[in-house]
Short mmCIF file of C-alpha atoms in Angstrom, two decimals:
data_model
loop_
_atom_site.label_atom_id
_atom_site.label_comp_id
_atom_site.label_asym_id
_atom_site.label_seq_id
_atom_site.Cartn_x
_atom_site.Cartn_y
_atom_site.Cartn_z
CA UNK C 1 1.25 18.24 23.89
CA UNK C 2 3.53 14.95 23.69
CA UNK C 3 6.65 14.89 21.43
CA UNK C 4 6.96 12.43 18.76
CA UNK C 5 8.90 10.15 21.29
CA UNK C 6 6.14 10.15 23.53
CA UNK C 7 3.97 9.04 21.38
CA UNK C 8 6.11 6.07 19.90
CA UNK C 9 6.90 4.75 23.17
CA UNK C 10 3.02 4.90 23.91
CA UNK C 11 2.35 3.06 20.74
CA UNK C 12 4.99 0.51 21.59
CA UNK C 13 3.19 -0.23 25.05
CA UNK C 14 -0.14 -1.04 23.15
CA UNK C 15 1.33 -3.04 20.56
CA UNK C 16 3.07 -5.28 22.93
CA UNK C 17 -0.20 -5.23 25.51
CA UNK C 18 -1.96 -6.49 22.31
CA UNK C 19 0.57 -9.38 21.64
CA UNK C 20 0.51 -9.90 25.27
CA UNK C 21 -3.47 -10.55 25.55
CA UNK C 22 -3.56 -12.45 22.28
CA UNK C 23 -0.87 -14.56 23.13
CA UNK C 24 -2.83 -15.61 26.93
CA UNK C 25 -6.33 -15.78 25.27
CA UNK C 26 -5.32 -17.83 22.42
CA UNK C 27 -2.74 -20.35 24.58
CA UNK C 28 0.49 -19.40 22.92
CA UNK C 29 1.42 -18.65 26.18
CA UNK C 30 -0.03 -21.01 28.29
CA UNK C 31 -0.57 -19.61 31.90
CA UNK C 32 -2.46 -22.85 33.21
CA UNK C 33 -1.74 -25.85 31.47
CA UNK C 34 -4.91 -27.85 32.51
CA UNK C 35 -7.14 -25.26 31.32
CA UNK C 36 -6.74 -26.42 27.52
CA UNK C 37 -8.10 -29.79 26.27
CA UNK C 38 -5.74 -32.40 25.12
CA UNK C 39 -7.20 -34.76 22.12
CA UNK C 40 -5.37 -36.82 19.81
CA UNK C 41 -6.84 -36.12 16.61
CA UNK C 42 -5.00 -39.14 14.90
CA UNK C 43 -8.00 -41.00 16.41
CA UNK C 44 -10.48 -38.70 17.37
CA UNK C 45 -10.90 -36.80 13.97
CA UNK C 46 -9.08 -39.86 11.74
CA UNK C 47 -5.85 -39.34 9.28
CA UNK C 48 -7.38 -37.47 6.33
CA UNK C 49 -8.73 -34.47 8.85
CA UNK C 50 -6.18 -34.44 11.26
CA UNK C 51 -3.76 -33.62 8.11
CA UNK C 52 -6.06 -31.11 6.42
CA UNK C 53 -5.93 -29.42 10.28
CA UNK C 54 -2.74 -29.18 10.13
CA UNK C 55 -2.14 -27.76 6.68
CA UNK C 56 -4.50 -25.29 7.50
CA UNK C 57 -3.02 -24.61 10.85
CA UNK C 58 0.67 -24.22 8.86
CA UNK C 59 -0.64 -22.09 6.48
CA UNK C 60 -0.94 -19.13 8.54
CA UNK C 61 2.90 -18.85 8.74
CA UNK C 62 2.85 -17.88 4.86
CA UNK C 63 2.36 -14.18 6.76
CA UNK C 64 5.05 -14.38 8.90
CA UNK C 65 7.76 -12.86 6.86
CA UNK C 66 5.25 -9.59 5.79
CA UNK C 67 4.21 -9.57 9.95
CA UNK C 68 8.11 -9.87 11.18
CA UNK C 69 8.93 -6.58 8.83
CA UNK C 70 5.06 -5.00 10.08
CA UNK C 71 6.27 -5.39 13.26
CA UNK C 72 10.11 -4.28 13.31
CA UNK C 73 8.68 -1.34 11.21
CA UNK C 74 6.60 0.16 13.71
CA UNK C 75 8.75 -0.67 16.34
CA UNK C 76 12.20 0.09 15.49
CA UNK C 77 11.82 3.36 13.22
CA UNK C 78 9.92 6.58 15.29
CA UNK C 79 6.25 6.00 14.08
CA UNK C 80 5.00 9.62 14.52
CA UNK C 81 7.97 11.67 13.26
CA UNK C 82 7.83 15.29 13.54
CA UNK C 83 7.24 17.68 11.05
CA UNK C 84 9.91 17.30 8.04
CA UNK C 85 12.47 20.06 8.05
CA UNK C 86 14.24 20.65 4.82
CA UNK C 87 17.85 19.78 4.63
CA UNK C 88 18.74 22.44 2.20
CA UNK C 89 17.08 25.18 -0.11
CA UNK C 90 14.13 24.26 -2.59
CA UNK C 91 15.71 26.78 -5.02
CA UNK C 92 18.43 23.97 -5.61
CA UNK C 93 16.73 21.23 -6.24
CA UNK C 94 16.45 19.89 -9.11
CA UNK C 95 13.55 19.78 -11.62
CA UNK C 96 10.49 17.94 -10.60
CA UNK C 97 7.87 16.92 -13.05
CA UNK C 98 4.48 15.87 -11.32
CA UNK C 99 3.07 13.27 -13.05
CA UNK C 100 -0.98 12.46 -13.08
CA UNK C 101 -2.66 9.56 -14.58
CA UNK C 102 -6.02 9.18 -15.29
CA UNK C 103 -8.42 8.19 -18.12
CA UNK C 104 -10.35 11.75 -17.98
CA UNK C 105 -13.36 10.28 -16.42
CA UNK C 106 -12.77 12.95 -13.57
CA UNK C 107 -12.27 16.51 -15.12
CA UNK C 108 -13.28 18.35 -12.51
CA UNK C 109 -11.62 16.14 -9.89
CA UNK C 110 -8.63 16.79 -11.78
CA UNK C 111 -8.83 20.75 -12.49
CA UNK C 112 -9.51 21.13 -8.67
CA UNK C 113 -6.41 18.63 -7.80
CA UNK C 114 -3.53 19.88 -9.88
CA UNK C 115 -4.51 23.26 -8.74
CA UNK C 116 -4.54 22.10 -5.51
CA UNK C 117 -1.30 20.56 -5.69
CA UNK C 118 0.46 23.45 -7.53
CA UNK C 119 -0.63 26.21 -4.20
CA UNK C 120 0.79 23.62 -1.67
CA UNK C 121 4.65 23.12 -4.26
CA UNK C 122 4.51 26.62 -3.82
CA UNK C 123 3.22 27.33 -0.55
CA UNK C 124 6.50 25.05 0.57
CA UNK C 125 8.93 27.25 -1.52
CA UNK C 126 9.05 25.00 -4.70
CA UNK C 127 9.93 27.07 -7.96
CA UNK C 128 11.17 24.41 -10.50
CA UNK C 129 8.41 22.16 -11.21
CA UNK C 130 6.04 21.24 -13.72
CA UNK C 131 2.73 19.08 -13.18
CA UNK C 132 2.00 16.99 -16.36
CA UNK C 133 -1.77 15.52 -16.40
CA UNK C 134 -1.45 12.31 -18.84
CA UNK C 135 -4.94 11.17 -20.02
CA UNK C 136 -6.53 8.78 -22.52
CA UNK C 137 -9.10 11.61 -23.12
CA UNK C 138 -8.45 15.33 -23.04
CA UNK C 139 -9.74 17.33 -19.58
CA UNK C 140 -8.83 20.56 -21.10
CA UNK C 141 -6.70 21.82 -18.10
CA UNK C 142 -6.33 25.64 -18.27
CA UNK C 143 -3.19 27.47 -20.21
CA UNK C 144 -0.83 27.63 -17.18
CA UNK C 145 3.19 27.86 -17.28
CA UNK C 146 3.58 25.05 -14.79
CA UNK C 147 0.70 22.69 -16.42
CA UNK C 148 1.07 20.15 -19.36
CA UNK C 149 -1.41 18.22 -20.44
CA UNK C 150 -0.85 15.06 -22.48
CA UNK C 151 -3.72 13.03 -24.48
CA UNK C 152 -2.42 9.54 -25.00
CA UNK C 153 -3.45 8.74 -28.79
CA UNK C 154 -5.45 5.58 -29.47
CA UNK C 155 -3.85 4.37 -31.71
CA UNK C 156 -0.56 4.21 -30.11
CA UNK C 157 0.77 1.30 -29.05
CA UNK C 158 4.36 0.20 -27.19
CA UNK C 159 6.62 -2.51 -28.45
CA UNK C 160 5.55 -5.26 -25.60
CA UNK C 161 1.84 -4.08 -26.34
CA UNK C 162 1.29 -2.81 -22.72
CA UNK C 163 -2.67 -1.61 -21.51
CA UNK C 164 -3.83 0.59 -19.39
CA UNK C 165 -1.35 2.79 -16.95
CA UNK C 166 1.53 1.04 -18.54
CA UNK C 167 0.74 2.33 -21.77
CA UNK C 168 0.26 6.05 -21.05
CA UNK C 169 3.20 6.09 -18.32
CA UNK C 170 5.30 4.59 -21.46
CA UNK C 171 4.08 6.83 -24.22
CA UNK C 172 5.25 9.68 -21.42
CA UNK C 173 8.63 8.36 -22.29
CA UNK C 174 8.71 8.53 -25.75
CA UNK C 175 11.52 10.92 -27.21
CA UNK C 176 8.75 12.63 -29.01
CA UNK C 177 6.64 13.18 -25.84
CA UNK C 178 9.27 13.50 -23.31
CA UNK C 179 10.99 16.45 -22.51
CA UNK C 180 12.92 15.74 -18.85
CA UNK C 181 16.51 15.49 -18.94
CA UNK C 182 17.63 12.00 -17.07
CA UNK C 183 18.63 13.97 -13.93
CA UNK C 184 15.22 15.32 -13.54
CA UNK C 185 12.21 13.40 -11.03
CA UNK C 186 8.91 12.66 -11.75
CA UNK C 187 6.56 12.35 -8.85
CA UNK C 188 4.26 9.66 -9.84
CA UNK C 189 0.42 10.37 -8.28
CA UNK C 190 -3.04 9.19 -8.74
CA UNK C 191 -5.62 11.64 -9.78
CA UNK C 192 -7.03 11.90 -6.49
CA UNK C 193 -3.78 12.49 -4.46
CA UNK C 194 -3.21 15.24 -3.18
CA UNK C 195 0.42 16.22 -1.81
CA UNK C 196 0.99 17.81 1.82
CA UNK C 197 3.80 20.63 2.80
CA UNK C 198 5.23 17.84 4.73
CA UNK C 199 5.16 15.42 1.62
CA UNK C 200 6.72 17.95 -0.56
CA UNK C 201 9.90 18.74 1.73
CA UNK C 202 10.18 14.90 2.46
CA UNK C 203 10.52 15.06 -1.75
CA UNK C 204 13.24 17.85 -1.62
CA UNK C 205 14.95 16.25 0.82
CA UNK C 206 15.02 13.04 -1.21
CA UNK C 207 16.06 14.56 -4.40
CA UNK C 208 18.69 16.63 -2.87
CA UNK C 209 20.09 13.79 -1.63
CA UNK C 210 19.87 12.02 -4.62
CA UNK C 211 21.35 8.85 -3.31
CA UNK C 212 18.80 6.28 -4.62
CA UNK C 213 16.78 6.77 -7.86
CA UNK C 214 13.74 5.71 -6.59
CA UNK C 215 11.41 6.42 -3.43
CA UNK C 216 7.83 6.21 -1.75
CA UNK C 217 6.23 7.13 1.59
CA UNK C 218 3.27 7.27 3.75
CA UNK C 219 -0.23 7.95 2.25
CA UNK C 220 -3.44 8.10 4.81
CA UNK C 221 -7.11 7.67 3.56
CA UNK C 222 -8.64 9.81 6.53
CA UNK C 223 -8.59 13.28 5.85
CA UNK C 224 -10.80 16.20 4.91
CA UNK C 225 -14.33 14.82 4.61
CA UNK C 226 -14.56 10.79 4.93
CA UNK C 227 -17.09 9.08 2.19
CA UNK C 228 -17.49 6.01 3.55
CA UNK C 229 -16.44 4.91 7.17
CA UNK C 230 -16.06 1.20 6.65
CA UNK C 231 -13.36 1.55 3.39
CA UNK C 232 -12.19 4.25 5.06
CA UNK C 233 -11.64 1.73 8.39
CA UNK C 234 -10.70 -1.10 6.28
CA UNK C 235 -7.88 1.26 4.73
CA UNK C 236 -6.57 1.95 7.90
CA UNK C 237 -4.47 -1.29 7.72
CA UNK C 238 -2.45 0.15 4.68
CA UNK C 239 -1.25 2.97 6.64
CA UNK C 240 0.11 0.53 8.81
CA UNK C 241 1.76 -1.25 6.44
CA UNK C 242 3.39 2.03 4.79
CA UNK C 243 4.47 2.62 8.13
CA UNK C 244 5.62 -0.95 9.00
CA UNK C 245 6.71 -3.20 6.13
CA UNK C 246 7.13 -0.29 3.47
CA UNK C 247 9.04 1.58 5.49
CA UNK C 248 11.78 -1.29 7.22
CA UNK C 249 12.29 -2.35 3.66
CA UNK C 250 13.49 0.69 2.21
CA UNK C 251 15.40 2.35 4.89
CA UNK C 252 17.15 -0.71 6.12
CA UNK C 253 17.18 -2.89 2.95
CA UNK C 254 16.33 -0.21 0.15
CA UNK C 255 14.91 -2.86 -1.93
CA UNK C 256 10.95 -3.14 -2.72
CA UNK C 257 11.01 -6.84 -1.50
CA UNK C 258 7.66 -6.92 -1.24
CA UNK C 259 7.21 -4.52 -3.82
CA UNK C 260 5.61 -1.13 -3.56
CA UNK C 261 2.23 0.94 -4.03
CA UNK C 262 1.21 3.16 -7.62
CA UNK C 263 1.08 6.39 -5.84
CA UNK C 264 3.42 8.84 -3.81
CA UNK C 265 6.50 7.18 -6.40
CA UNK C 266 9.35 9.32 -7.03
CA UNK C 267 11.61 8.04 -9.94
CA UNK C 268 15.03 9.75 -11.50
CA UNK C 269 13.78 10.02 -14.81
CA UNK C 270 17.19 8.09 -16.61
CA UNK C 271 16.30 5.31 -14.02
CA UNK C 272 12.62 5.15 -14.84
CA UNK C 273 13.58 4.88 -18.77
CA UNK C 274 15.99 2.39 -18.57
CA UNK C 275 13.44 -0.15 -16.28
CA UNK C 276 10.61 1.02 -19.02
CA UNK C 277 7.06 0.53 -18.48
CA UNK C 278 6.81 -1.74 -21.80
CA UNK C 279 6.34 -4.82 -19.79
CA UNK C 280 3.36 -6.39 -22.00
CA UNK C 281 0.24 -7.39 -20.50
CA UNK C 282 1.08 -9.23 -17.54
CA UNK C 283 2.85 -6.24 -15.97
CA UNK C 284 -0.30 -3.97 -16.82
CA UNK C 285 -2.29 -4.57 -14.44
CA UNK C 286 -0.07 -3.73 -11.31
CA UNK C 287 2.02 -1.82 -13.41
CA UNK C 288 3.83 -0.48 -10.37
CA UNK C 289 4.46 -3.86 -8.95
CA UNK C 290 6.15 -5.26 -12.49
CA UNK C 291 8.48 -2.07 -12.31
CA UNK C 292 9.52 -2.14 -8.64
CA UNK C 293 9.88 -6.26 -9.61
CA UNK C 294 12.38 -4.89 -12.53
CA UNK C 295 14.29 -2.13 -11.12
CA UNK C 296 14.97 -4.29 -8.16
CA UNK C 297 16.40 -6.76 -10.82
CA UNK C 298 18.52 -4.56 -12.14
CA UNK C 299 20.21 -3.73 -9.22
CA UNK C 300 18.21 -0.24 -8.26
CA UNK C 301 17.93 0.90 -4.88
CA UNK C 302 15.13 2.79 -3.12
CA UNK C 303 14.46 4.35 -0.20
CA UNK C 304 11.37 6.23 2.05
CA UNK C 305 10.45 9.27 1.93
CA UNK C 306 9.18 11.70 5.04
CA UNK C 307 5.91 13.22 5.17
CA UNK C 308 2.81 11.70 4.20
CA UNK C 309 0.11 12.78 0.93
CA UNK C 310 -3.68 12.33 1.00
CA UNK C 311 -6.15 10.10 -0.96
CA UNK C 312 -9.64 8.83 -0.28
CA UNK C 313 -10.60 5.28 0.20
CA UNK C 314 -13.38 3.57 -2.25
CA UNK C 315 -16.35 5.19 -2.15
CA UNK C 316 -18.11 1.30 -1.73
CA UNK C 317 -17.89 -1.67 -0.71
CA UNK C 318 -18.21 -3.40 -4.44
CA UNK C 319 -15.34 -0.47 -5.21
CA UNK C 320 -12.91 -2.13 -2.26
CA UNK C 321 -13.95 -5.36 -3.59
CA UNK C 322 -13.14 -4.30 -7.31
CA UNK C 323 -9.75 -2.73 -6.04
CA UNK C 324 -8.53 -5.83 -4.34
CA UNK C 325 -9.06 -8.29 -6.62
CA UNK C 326 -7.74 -6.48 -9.52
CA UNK C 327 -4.31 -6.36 -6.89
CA UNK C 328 -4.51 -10.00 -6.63
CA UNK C 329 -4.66 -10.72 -10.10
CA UNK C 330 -2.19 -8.12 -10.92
CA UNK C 331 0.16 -9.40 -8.54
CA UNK C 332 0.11 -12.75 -9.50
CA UNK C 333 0.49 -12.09 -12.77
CA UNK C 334 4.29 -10.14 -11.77
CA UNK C 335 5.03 -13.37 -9.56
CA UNK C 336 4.35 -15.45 -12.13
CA UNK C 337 6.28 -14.00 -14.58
CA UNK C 338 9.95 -15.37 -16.03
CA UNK C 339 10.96 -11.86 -16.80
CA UNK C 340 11.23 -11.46 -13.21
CA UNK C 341 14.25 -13.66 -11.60
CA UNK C 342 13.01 -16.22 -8.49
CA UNK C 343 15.46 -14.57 -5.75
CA UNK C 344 14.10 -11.30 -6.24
CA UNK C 345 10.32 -11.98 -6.12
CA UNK C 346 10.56 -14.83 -3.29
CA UNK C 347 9.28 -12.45 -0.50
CA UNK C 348 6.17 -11.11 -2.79
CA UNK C 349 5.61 -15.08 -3.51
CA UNK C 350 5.19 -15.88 0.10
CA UNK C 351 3.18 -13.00 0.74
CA UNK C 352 0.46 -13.01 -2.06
CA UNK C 353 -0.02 -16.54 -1.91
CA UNK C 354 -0.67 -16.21 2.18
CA UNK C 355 -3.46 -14.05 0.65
CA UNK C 356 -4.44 -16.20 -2.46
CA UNK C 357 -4.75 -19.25 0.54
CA UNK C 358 -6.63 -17.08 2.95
CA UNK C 359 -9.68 -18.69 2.81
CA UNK C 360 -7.86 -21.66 3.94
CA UNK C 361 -6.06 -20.16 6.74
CA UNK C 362 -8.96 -17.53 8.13
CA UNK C 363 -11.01 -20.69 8.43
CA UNK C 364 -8.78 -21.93 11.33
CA UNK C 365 -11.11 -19.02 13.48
CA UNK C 366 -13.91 -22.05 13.11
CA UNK C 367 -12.00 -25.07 13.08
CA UNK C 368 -9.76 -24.38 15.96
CA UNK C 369 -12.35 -24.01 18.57
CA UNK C 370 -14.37 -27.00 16.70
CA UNK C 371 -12.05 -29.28 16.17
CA UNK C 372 -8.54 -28.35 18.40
CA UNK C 373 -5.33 -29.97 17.87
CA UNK C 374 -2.25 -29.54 19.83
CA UNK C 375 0.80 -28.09 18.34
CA UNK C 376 4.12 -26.76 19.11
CA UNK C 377 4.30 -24.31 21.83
CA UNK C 378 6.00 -22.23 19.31
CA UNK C 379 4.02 -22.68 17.04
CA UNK C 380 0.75 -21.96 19.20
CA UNK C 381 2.94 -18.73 20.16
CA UNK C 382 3.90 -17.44 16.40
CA UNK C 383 0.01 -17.99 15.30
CA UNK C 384 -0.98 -16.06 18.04
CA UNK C 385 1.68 -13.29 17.39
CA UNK C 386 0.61 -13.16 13.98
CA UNK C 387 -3.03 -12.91 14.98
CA UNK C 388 -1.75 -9.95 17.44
CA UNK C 389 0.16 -7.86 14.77
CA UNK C 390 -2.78 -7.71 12.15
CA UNK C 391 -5.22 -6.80 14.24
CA UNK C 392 -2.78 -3.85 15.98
CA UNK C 393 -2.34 -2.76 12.17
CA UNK C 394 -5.80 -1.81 11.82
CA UNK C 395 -5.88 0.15 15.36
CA UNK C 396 -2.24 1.84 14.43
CA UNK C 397 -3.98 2.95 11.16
CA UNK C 398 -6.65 4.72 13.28
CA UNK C 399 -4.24 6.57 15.37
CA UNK C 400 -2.25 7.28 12.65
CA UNK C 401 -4.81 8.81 10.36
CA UNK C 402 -7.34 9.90 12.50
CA UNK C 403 -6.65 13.43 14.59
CA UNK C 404 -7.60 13.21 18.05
CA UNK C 405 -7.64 17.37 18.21
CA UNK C 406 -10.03 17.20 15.22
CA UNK C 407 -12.16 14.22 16.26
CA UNK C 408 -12.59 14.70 20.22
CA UNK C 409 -11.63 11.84 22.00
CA UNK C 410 -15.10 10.11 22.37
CA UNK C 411 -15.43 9.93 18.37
CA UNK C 412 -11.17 8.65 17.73
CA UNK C 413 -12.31 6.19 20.50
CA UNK C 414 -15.48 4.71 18.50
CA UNK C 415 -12.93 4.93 15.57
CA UNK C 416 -10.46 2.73 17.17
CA UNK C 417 -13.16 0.69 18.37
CA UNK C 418 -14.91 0.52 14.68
CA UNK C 419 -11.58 -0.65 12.85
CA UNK C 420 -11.57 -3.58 14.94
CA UNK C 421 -14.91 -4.40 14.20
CA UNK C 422 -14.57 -3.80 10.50
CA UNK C 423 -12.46 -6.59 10.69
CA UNK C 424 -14.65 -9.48 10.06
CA UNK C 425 -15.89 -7.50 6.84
CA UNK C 426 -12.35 -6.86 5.99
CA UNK C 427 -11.80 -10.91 5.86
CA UNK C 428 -14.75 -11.72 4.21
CA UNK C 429 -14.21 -8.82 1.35
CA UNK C 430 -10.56 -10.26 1.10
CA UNK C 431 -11.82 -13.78 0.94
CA UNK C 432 -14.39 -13.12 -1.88
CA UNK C 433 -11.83 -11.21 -3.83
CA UNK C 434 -9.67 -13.70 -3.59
CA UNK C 435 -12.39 -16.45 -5.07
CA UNK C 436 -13.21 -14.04 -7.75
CA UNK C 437 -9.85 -12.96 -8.55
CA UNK C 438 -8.92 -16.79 -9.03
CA UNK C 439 -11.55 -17.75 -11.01
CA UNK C 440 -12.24 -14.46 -12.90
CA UNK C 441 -10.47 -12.16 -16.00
CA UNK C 442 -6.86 -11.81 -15.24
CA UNK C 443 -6.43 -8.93 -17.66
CA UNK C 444 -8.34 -6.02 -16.63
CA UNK C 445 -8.23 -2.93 -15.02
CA UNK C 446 -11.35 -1.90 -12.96
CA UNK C 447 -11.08 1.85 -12.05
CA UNK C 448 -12.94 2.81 -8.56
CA UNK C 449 -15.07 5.90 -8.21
CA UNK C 450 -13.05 8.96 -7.32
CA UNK C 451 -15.10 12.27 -7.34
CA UNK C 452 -17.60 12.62 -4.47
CA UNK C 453 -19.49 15.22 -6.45
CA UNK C 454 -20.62 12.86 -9.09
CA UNK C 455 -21.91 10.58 -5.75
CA UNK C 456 -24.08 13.59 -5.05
CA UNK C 457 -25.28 14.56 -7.53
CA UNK C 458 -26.73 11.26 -8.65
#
């Protein structure tokens, strides 16, 4: 069996093999100069086009900052570390609250979760913790010393008049709800997350260390029994990006300069109170984007934590459709907002409006080979890098998430394989959530379907 070295130094080969043959194929590096046409599109296509070419040829370097920290990501940090070992005794860690959102749409999900959740804290050796469920409508969780179950009332409402998440994370801490000390952590998860061994020594270890009041890690969308293969491959470019951008800007920067995901978010609990979740309605629909957005304001730091937790990708298409345009919306909302300063959204800017353009930029694929214009060689080259990285993402997801013991190697081939060919849905999903995110309701908050039973029994 390789070591985790092994394995990194294998992953490095492929990624730069990939780069390699995109950069030939696509001319950024040009092996034989007469093989690609040279056409002055001043007079071939006229002014007007030739501009709008090469606006939409520019455009595709909005990624580069998000691909530069993809790629130093999986590259400079090991990308399959072994197991997490715990740097000192669980006993002695502080207090750790569990904290579960959800509207109580998904009792049962829930029931079977936090139990779930509480066996694998204890299976690792944890003793003080508590998991609270919070809930706009009660799931009647069973009488259990290490369960708490919170029903958000309707008619409260914060000072900023938050919705959704914000406003049940905030009514959490209320002095009249909350009963953490500021030296306690709250584990932040979605209902359908469910933590691993490794996940919950990666949290002792963080705690324990206690060096940065806020932290995140790796979460894969593979496990147990897979719904729906095409979210399932079209999530395997988030694992990538855990594992790339996520991770470079929190253990070399420890700042969320792109931000950070809802789930797998540790907090110090004095640190989560003084950023609040009372952001109004513009930070309520990516409530965890407004927060990272704040904390990094203030002057927080952050860092990543080892081991990885498990959730499930969309159950549909129209789901993954649902779930990435409410991101859009939500994030432009946080970039737009003057309660956030410039400096410390300028990297988030760049990179949600290279996806709020993408339907400009993804339709260089067509105009390139219709109408070609020459550029700068490095140009030619950092497009074609680009190109490289984000298609590796989605075959490092695969490898990543996908157990080549458990699969056989035929079936994590035609995995591999079928990432790369979910791409083209990928892009077009993107691209019509990106339309409809523009265009429609900026202030909602679509929840996907989470509990596979209720798909079966329909």
């Amino acid at each position: 069996m390789m070591n985790s070295t092994t394995k990194h130094l294998l992953h490095c080969t492929l990624l730069f093999t990939v780069i390699i043959a995109c950069e030939v194929f696509s001319g950024g590096i040009k092996i034989d100069e007469n093989s690609f046409t040279l056409v002055d599109p001043w007079t071939e296509y006229g002014q007007l086009a030739t501009v709008l070419l090469y606006l939409l040829r520019f455009l595709t370097l909005l990624t580069l900052p998000q691909v530069l920290f993809n790629f130093c990501g999986l590259v400079f940090y090991n990308a399959f570390p072994e197991k997490v070992v715990l740097k000192g005794s669980p006993l002695l860690a502080p207090f750790i609250c569990i904290r579960v959102v959800t509207r109580g749409d998904f009792p049962e999900l829930v029931k079977m979760n936090v139990l779930r959740n509480i066996n694998t804290c204890l299976d690792t050796g944890l003793e003080n913790f508590l998991i609270e469920v919070v809930t706009d409508k009660a799931v009647h969780l069973a009488q259990h010393r290490r369960i708490r179950e919170i029903v958000v009332p309707k008619e409260y409402k914060t000072r900023t008049g938050a919705l959704f998440k914000s406003r049940a994370l905030q009514y959490c801490l209320e002095d009249t709800v909350n009963v953490l000390n500021d030296n306690d952590w709250i584990v932040h998860l979605d209902e359908e997350t469910l933590l691993t061994e490794n996940s919950v020594r990666g949290i002792i270890n963080f705690v324990l260390d206690g060096k940065h009041p806020f932290g995140q890690g790796l979460i894969t969308y593979a496990n147990e029994n897979v719904v729906n293969w095409l979210t399932t491959l079209a999530d395997s470019f988030r694992v990538s990006d855990d594992m790339g951008k996520l991770r470079l800007q929190f253990k070399l920067f420890h700042k969320p300069l792109f931000s950070w995901k809802g789930s797998y978010v540790v907090t110090q609990v004095g640190a989560e109170r003084s950023v609040s979740f009372d952001n109004g309605i513009d930070g309520s629909v990516a409530e965890d984007c407004f927060f990272a957005m704040r904390a990094f304001s203030q002057g927080y730091t952050f860092n990543f934590i080892e081991g990885e937790m498990y959730e499930k990708s969309p159950f549909t298409l129209l789901d993954l459709l649902q779930q990435r345009k409410r991101w859009l919306q939500g994030i432009l909302l946080v970039v737009h907002s003057k309660l956030i300063p410039f400096r410390h959204k300028l990297l988030l800017g760049i990179s949600v409006y290279s996806w709020v353009t993408m339907p400009l930029s993804t339709s260089n694929i067509i105009f390139a080979g219709l109408y070609p214009i020459p550029c700068p060689n490095l140009v030619d080259f950092v497009c074609a890098f680009i190109a490289a990285i984000n298609i590796y993402m989605y075959v490092f997801g695969v490898i990543k998430s996908f157990s080549l013991y458990r699969f056989g190697l035929l079936k994590f081939l035609a995995c591999v394989l079928g990432a790369v060919c979910t791409i083209p849905v990928n892009v077009v999903i993107e691209n019509v959530a990106v339309i409809w995110g523009l265009v429609g309701k900026k202030h909602k908050f679509y929840v996907v379907q989470k509990d596979v039973r209720v798909l079966e029994t329909v």
